[in-house]
Amino acid sequence: MLELQNITKIYHPGSATEHRLFEGFSLTVPDGQFVSIVGSNGSGKTSLLNILCGSIGVEGGDVLVDGESIRKKKEFQRYASMGRVYQDPGLGTAPNLTMLENLSLADNKGKPFGLSRGVNRKRLDFYRAELSALGLGLEDKLDVKMGALSGGQRQAVALLMATLTPLRFLILDEHTAALDPKTAGIIMELTGKVIREKGLTALMVTHNLRYAVEYGDRLLMLNQGHVVMDRAGEEKAKTSIDEVMETFNRIALETGA
């Protein structure tokens, strides 16, 4: 179980531009839940992910996994059980390395550094099988540099890399925002498949309200650091895109967001 307890996040504290985003913010995500998070710019979506991953600190509160605090753990330590896919695949992949080299780096996550070769060619069949399961014909492109792949192909590999080693939590940071609609749809289908098959707990920030409604079993809408909609299970399944859009637009008019 993943928990945020009484989180306070202040940007530029003590300055003329001080901004209190979260104040006493709490959220509990049970194991295996797939949460879609929506909200206007500045609502706290990405800050929430950054707090969970340890990318930014907080002024108060705690982050817990199974009741144990991870607040003092550094970002790289949290990634032992977390995988993250960014809007820009360049942040999660190395464009000047081949796909094989990228997959090998991801495969070695958490292992001690040594003088052995970074690429283990005994894993070639495993990598090909994993790539083949994506259905994008990438299994025959292991020696192609990541930078030469299309945006959708790179994002599919980034998703695979993030989940290649055993983990519990998958963090998706607007991972389809930079893709064309057709490719974004393919990546979303792959995302849902990976989360189901690996039994992951996932949090996905998205600006696409349709994806937020169609994918996952919980929907959160944030506004200025507050949860203004929280639908889970059957209630979420009955939530329509029109209802979410209406709430989104009403809040935008009220706040000028």
Tab-separated table of C-alpha atoms in Angstrom:
chain	number	residue	atom	x	y	z
A	1	MET	CA	0.000	0.000	0.000
A	2	LEU	CA	1.227	3.479	-0.919
A	3	GLU	CA	0.345	6.425	1.315
A	4	LEU	CA	0.815	10.166	1.439
A	5	GLN	CA	0.087	11.472	4.930
A	6	ASN	CA	-0.564	15.156	5.689
A	7	ILE	CA	1.782	16.373	2.964
A	8	THR	CA	2.739	20.056	2.890
A	9	LYS	CA	4.575	21.299	-0.179
A	10	ILE	CA	5.620	24.942	-0.442
A	11	TYR	CA	7.415	26.347	-3.465
A	12	HIS	CA	9.783	29.294	-2.866
A	13	PRO	CA	9.112	29.433	0.899
A	14	GLY	CA	9.669	32.793	2.540
A	15	SER	CA	9.837	34.669	-0.758
A	16	ALA	CA	7.429	37.024	-2.492
A	17	THR	CA	6.498	34.174	-4.844
A	18	GLU	CA	5.780	31.621	-2.098
A	19	HIS	CA	3.172	29.123	-3.218
A	20	ARG	CA	1.564	26.546	-0.949
A	21	LEU	CA	0.506	23.758	-3.251
A	22	PHE	CA	-0.290	20.960	-0.796
A	23	GLU	CA	-1.261	21.520	2.816
A	24	GLY	CA	-2.322	18.522	4.898
A	25	PHE	CA	-2.782	16.460	1.727
A	26	SER	CA	-3.378	12.723	2.200
A	27	LEU	CA	-3.891	9.892	-0.285
A	28	THR	CA	-3.970	6.099	0.062
A	29	VAL	CA	-3.481	3.804	-2.934
A	30	PRO	CA	-4.141	0.093	-2.241
A	31	ASP	CA	-1.968	-2.582	-3.826
A	32	GLY	CA	-2.874	-3.326	-7.439
A	33	GLN	CA	-4.890	-0.168	-8.011
A	34	PHE	CA	-4.502	1.728	-11.303
A	35	VAL	CA	-5.154	5.423	-10.640
A	36	SER	CA	-5.689	7.983	-13.407
A	37	ILE	CA	-4.968	11.566	-12.320
A	38	VAL	CA	-6.293	14.623	-14.171
A	39	GLY	CA	-6.394	18.347	-13.511
A	40	SER	CA	-5.457	21.675	-15.045
A	41	ASN	CA	-1.901	23.021	-15.141
A	42	GLY	CA	-0.731	23.843	-11.633
A	43	SER	CA	-3.211	21.509	-9.977
A	44	GLY	CA	-0.443	19.409	-8.415
A	45	LYS	CA	-0.437	16.349	-10.681
A	46	THR	CA	3.253	16.185	-11.520
A	47	SER	CA	4.257	17.478	-8.083
A	48	LEU	CA	2.370	14.531	-6.582
A	49	LEU	CA	4.393	12.090	-8.697
A	50	ASN	CA	7.642	13.883	-7.887
A	51	ILE	CA	6.908	13.678	-4.152
A	52	LEU	CA	6.215	9.948	-4.414
A	53	CYS	CA	9.422	9.342	-6.360
A	54	GLY	CA	11.542	11.589	-4.154
A	55	SER	CA	12.351	14.021	-6.978
A	56	ILE	CA	11.315	16.919	-4.741
A	57	GLY	CA	11.157	17.242	-0.976
A	58	VAL	CA	8.254	18.279	1.230
A	59	GLU	CA	7.929	20.676	4.135
A	60	GLY	CA	5.717	18.359	6.157
A	61	GLY	CA	4.034	14.977	6.188
A	62	ASP	CA	5.241	11.537	5.193
A	63	VAL	CA	5.345	9.027	2.339
A	64	LEU	CA	4.840	5.402	3.327
A	65	VAL	CA	4.997	1.989	1.671
A	66	ASP	CA	3.242	-0.746	3.650
A	67	GLY	CA	3.263	1.548	6.687
A	68	GLU	CA	7.017	2.189	6.539
A	69	SER	CA	8.265	5.730	5.893
A	70	ILE	CA	10.345	6.277	2.764
A	71	ARG	CA	10.524	10.066	3.147
A	72	LYS	CA	14.256	10.027	3.893
A	73	LYS	CA	15.042	7.653	1.039
A	74	LYS	CA	16.710	9.251	-1.959
A	75	GLU	CA	15.202	9.098	-5.426
A	76	PHE	CA	17.453	6.260	-6.656
A	77	GLN	CA	16.595	4.209	-3.566
A	78	ARG	CA	12.865	4.539	-4.201
A	79	TYR	CA	13.329	3.367	-7.763
A	80	ALA	CA	14.267	-0.049	-6.412
A	81	SER	CA	10.515	-0.698	-6.259
A	82	MET	CA	9.285	1.999	-8.679
A	83	GLY	CA	9.432	2.455	-12.424
A	84	ARG	CA	8.697	5.754	-14.142
A	85	VAL	CA	7.845	6.606	-17.744
A	86	TYR	CA	8.077	10.265	-18.740
A	87	GLN	CA	6.395	12.356	-21.414
A	88	ASP	CA	9.768	12.590	-23.153
A	89	PRO	CA	11.242	9.087	-23.734
A	90	GLY	CA	14.656	10.746	-23.857
A	91	LEU	CA	14.432	11.079	-20.074
A	92	GLY	CA	14.099	7.327	-19.613
A	93	THR	CA	16.256	6.036	-22.463
A	94	ALA	CA	19.712	6.704	-23.922
A	95	PRO	CA	19.256	7.785	-27.585
A	96	ASN	CA	22.891	7.178	-28.588
A	97	LEU	CA	22.863	3.591	-27.341
A	98	THR	CA	21.235	0.662	-29.145
A	99	MET	CA	17.980	-0.826	-27.972
A	100	LEU	CA	19.931	-3.854	-26.729
A	101	GLU	CA	22.222	-1.622	-24.676
A	102	ASN	CA	19.242	0.262	-23.252
A	103	LEU	CA	17.473	-2.954	-22.294
A	104	SER	CA	20.675	-4.289	-20.716
A	105	LEU	CA	21.005	-1.146	-18.616
A	106	ALA	CA	17.422	-1.543	-17.420
A	107	ASP	CA	17.993	-5.263	-16.808
A	108	ASN	CA	20.929	-4.416	-14.527
A	109	LYS	CA	18.899	-1.987	-12.402
A	110	GLY	CA	19.726	-2.454	-8.727
A	111	LYS	CA	22.622	-4.812	-9.382
A	112	PRO	CA	26.152	-3.988	-8.139
A	113	PHE	CA	28.557	-2.402	-10.594
A	114	GLY	CA	31.580	-4.445	-11.582
A	115	LEU	CA	34.011	-5.057	-14.405
A	116	SER	CA	31.814	-7.512	-16.286
A	117	ARG	CA	30.293	-6.646	-19.659
A	118	GLY	CA	27.220	-4.434	-19.523
A	119	VAL	CA	25.471	-6.336	-22.330
A	120	ASN	CA	24.620	-9.945	-21.577
A	121	ARG	CA	23.970	-11.604	-24.933
A	122	LYS	CA	22.619	-14.675	-23.171
A	123	ARG	CA	19.524	-12.545	-22.564
A	124	LEU	CA	18.925	-11.884	-26.280
A	125	ASP	CA	16.103	-14.407	-26.592
A	126	PHE	CA	14.444	-12.951	-23.485
A	127	TYR	CA	14.640	-9.405	-24.867
A	128	ARG	CA	13.267	-10.520	-28.248
A	129	ALA	CA	10.357	-12.281	-26.555
A	130	GLU	CA	9.555	-9.216	-24.447
A	131	LEU	CA	9.717	-6.934	-27.494
A	132	SER	CA	7.662	-9.328	-29.586
A	133	ALA	CA	4.900	-9.189	-26.986
A	134	LEU	CA	4.578	-5.451	-27.679
A	135	GLY	CA	3.411	-6.253	-31.212
A	136	LEU	CA	5.384	-3.441	-32.850
A	137	GLY	CA	8.008	-5.470	-34.724
A	138	LEU	CA	10.799	-4.249	-32.464
A	139	GLU	CA	12.254	-7.689	-31.764
A	140	ASP	CA	14.415	-7.472	-34.912
A	141	LYS	CA	15.788	-3.999	-34.125
A	142	LEU	CA	17.951	-4.706	-31.092
A	143	ASP	CA	21.032	-3.221	-32.770
A	144	VAL	CA	19.238	-0.014	-33.813
A	145	LYS	CA	20.008	3.101	-31.786
A	146	MET	CA	17.111	4.319	-29.666
A	147	GLY	CA	17.319	7.779	-31.229
A	148	ALA	CA	16.519	6.275	-34.642
A	149	LEU	CA	13.172	4.843	-33.499
A	150	SER	CA	9.858	6.653	-33.807
A	151	GLY	CA	8.409	8.398	-30.754
A	152	GLY	CA	5.870	5.631	-30.217
A	153	GLN	CA	8.472	2.889	-30.540
A	154	ARG	CA	10.761	4.659	-28.077
A	155	GLN	CA	7.938	5.107	-25.604
A	156	ALA	CA	6.977	1.435	-25.897
A	157	VAL	CA	10.584	0.454	-25.146
A	158	ALA	CA	10.690	2.969	-22.261
A	159	LEU	CA	7.588	1.291	-20.817
A	160	LEU	CA	9.225	-2.125	-21.177
A	161	MET	CA	12.461	-0.871	-19.604
A	162	ALA	CA	10.594	0.609	-16.632
A	163	THR	CA	8.980	-2.748	-15.904
A	164	LEU	CA	11.770	-5.123	-16.953
A	165	THR	CA	12.929	-5.842	-13.410
A	166	PRO	CA	10.522	-6.792	-10.588
A	167	LEU	CA	8.795	-3.728	-9.140
A	168	ARG	CA	5.567	-2.779	-7.390
A	169	PHE	CA	4.774	0.744	-8.505
A	170	LEU	CA	4.570	2.193	-12.005
A	171	ILE	CA	4.545	5.988	-12.336
A	172	LEU	CA	3.297	7.322	-15.685
A	173	ASP	CA	3.977	11.025	-16.198
A	174	GLU	CA	1.870	12.101	-19.216
A	175	HIS	CA	3.585	9.329	-21.160
A	176	THR	CA	1.331	9.658	-24.234
A	177	ALA	CA	1.198	13.473	-24.416
A	178	ALA	CA	3.918	13.825	-27.076
A	179	LEU	CA	2.470	11.142	-29.381
A	180	ASP	CA	-0.032	11.349	-32.223
A	181	PRO	CA	-3.532	10.044	-31.361
A	182	LYS	CA	-3.118	6.665	-33.089
A	183	THR	CA	0.253	5.946	-31.497
A	184	ALA	CA	-0.964	7.199	-28.109
A	185	GLY	CA	-3.837	4.718	-28.308
A	186	ILE	CA	-1.409	1.866	-28.984
A	187	ILE	CA	0.792	2.879	-26.047
A	188	MET	CA	-2.239	3.083	-23.745
A	189	GLU	CA	-3.330	-0.433	-24.734
A	190	LEU	CA	0.199	-1.675	-23.999
A	191	THR	CA	0.174	0.190	-20.694
A	192	GLY	CA	-3.068	-1.429	-19.573
A	193	LYS	CA	-1.782	-4.847	-20.620
A	194	VAL	CA	1.540	-4.478	-18.762
A	195	ILE	CA	-0.153	-3.253	-15.576
A	196	ARG	CA	-2.652	-6.130	-15.605
A	197	GLU	CA	-0.143	-8.859	-16.408
A	198	LYS	CA	2.431	-7.711	-13.861
A	199	GLY	CA	-0.118	-6.856	-11.159
A	200	LEU	CA	1.329	-3.388	-10.630
A	201	THR	CA	0.084	-0.474	-8.574
A	202	ALA	CA	0.042	2.407	-11.061
A	203	LEU	CA	-0.471	6.164	-10.995
A	204	MET	CA	-0.956	7.846	-14.366
A	205	VAL	CA	-1.072	11.598	-14.898
A	206	THR	CA	-2.817	12.454	-18.169
A	207	HIS	CA	-4.435	15.400	-19.909
A	208	ASN	CA	-6.533	12.992	-21.972
A	209	LEU	CA	-9.849	12.727	-20.133
A	210	ARG	CA	-10.959	9.806	-22.301
A	211	TYR	CA	-7.956	7.745	-21.228
A	212	ALA	CA	-8.597	8.701	-17.597
A	213	VAL	CA	-12.150	7.385	-17.861
A	214	GLU	CA	-11.436	4.284	-19.952
A	215	TYR	CA	-8.307	3.060	-18.161
A	216	GLY	CA	-7.701	2.167	-14.548
A	217	ASP	CA	-10.061	1.485	-11.668
A	218	ARG	CA	-9.791	4.859	-9.934
A	219	LEU	CA	-9.989	8.439	-11.189
A	220	LEU	CA	-8.692	11.462	-9.290
A	221	MET	CA	-9.145	15.078	-10.305
A	222	LEU	CA	-6.914	17.638	-8.616
A	223	ASN	CA	-7.351	21.387	-8.375
A	224	GLN	CA	-4.847	23.663	-6.623
A	225	GLY	CA	-3.554	20.821	-4.465
A	226	HIS	CA	-6.971	19.437	-3.501
A	227	VAL	CA	-8.864	16.341	-4.650
A	228	VAL	CA	-12.124	17.518	-6.225
A	229	MET	CA	-13.182	14.155	-7.679
A	230	ASP	CA	-12.354	10.652	-6.479
A	231	ARG	CA	-14.138	7.772	-8.205
A	232	ALA	CA	-13.173	4.130	-7.736
A	233	GLY	CA	-14.550	0.691	-8.589
A	234	GLU	CA	-18.159	0.619	-9.757
A	235	GLU	CA	-18.558	4.345	-9.227
A	236	LYS	CA	-15.614	5.007	-11.523
A	237	ALA	CA	-16.929	2.532	-14.108
A	238	LYS	CA	-20.188	4.518	-14.264
A	239	THR	CA	-18.399	7.855	-14.676
A	240	SER	CA	-18.740	9.323	-18.173
A	241	ILE	CA	-16.350	11.513	-20.116
A	242	ASP	CA	-19.051	14.185	-20.287
A	243	GLU	CA	-19.337	14.265	-16.493
A	244	VAL	CA	-15.588	14.588	-16.035
A	245	MET	CA	-15.408	17.279	-18.719
A	246	GLU	CA	-18.247	19.215	-17.115
A	247	THR	CA	-16.521	19.180	-13.722
A	248	PHE	CA	-13.186	20.088	-15.293
A	249	ASN	CA	-14.645	23.054	-17.197
A	250	ARG	CA	-16.662	24.293	-14.214
A	251	ILE	CA	-13.587	24.358	-11.984
A	252	ALA	CA	-11.581	26.089	-14.715
A	253	LEU	CA	-14.215	28.835	-14.923
A	254	GLU	CA	-14.405	29.224	-11.157
A	255	THR	CA	-10.650	29.427	-10.649
A	256	GLY	CA	-9.567	30.922	-13.945
A	257	ALA	CA	-7.218	27.980	-14.467
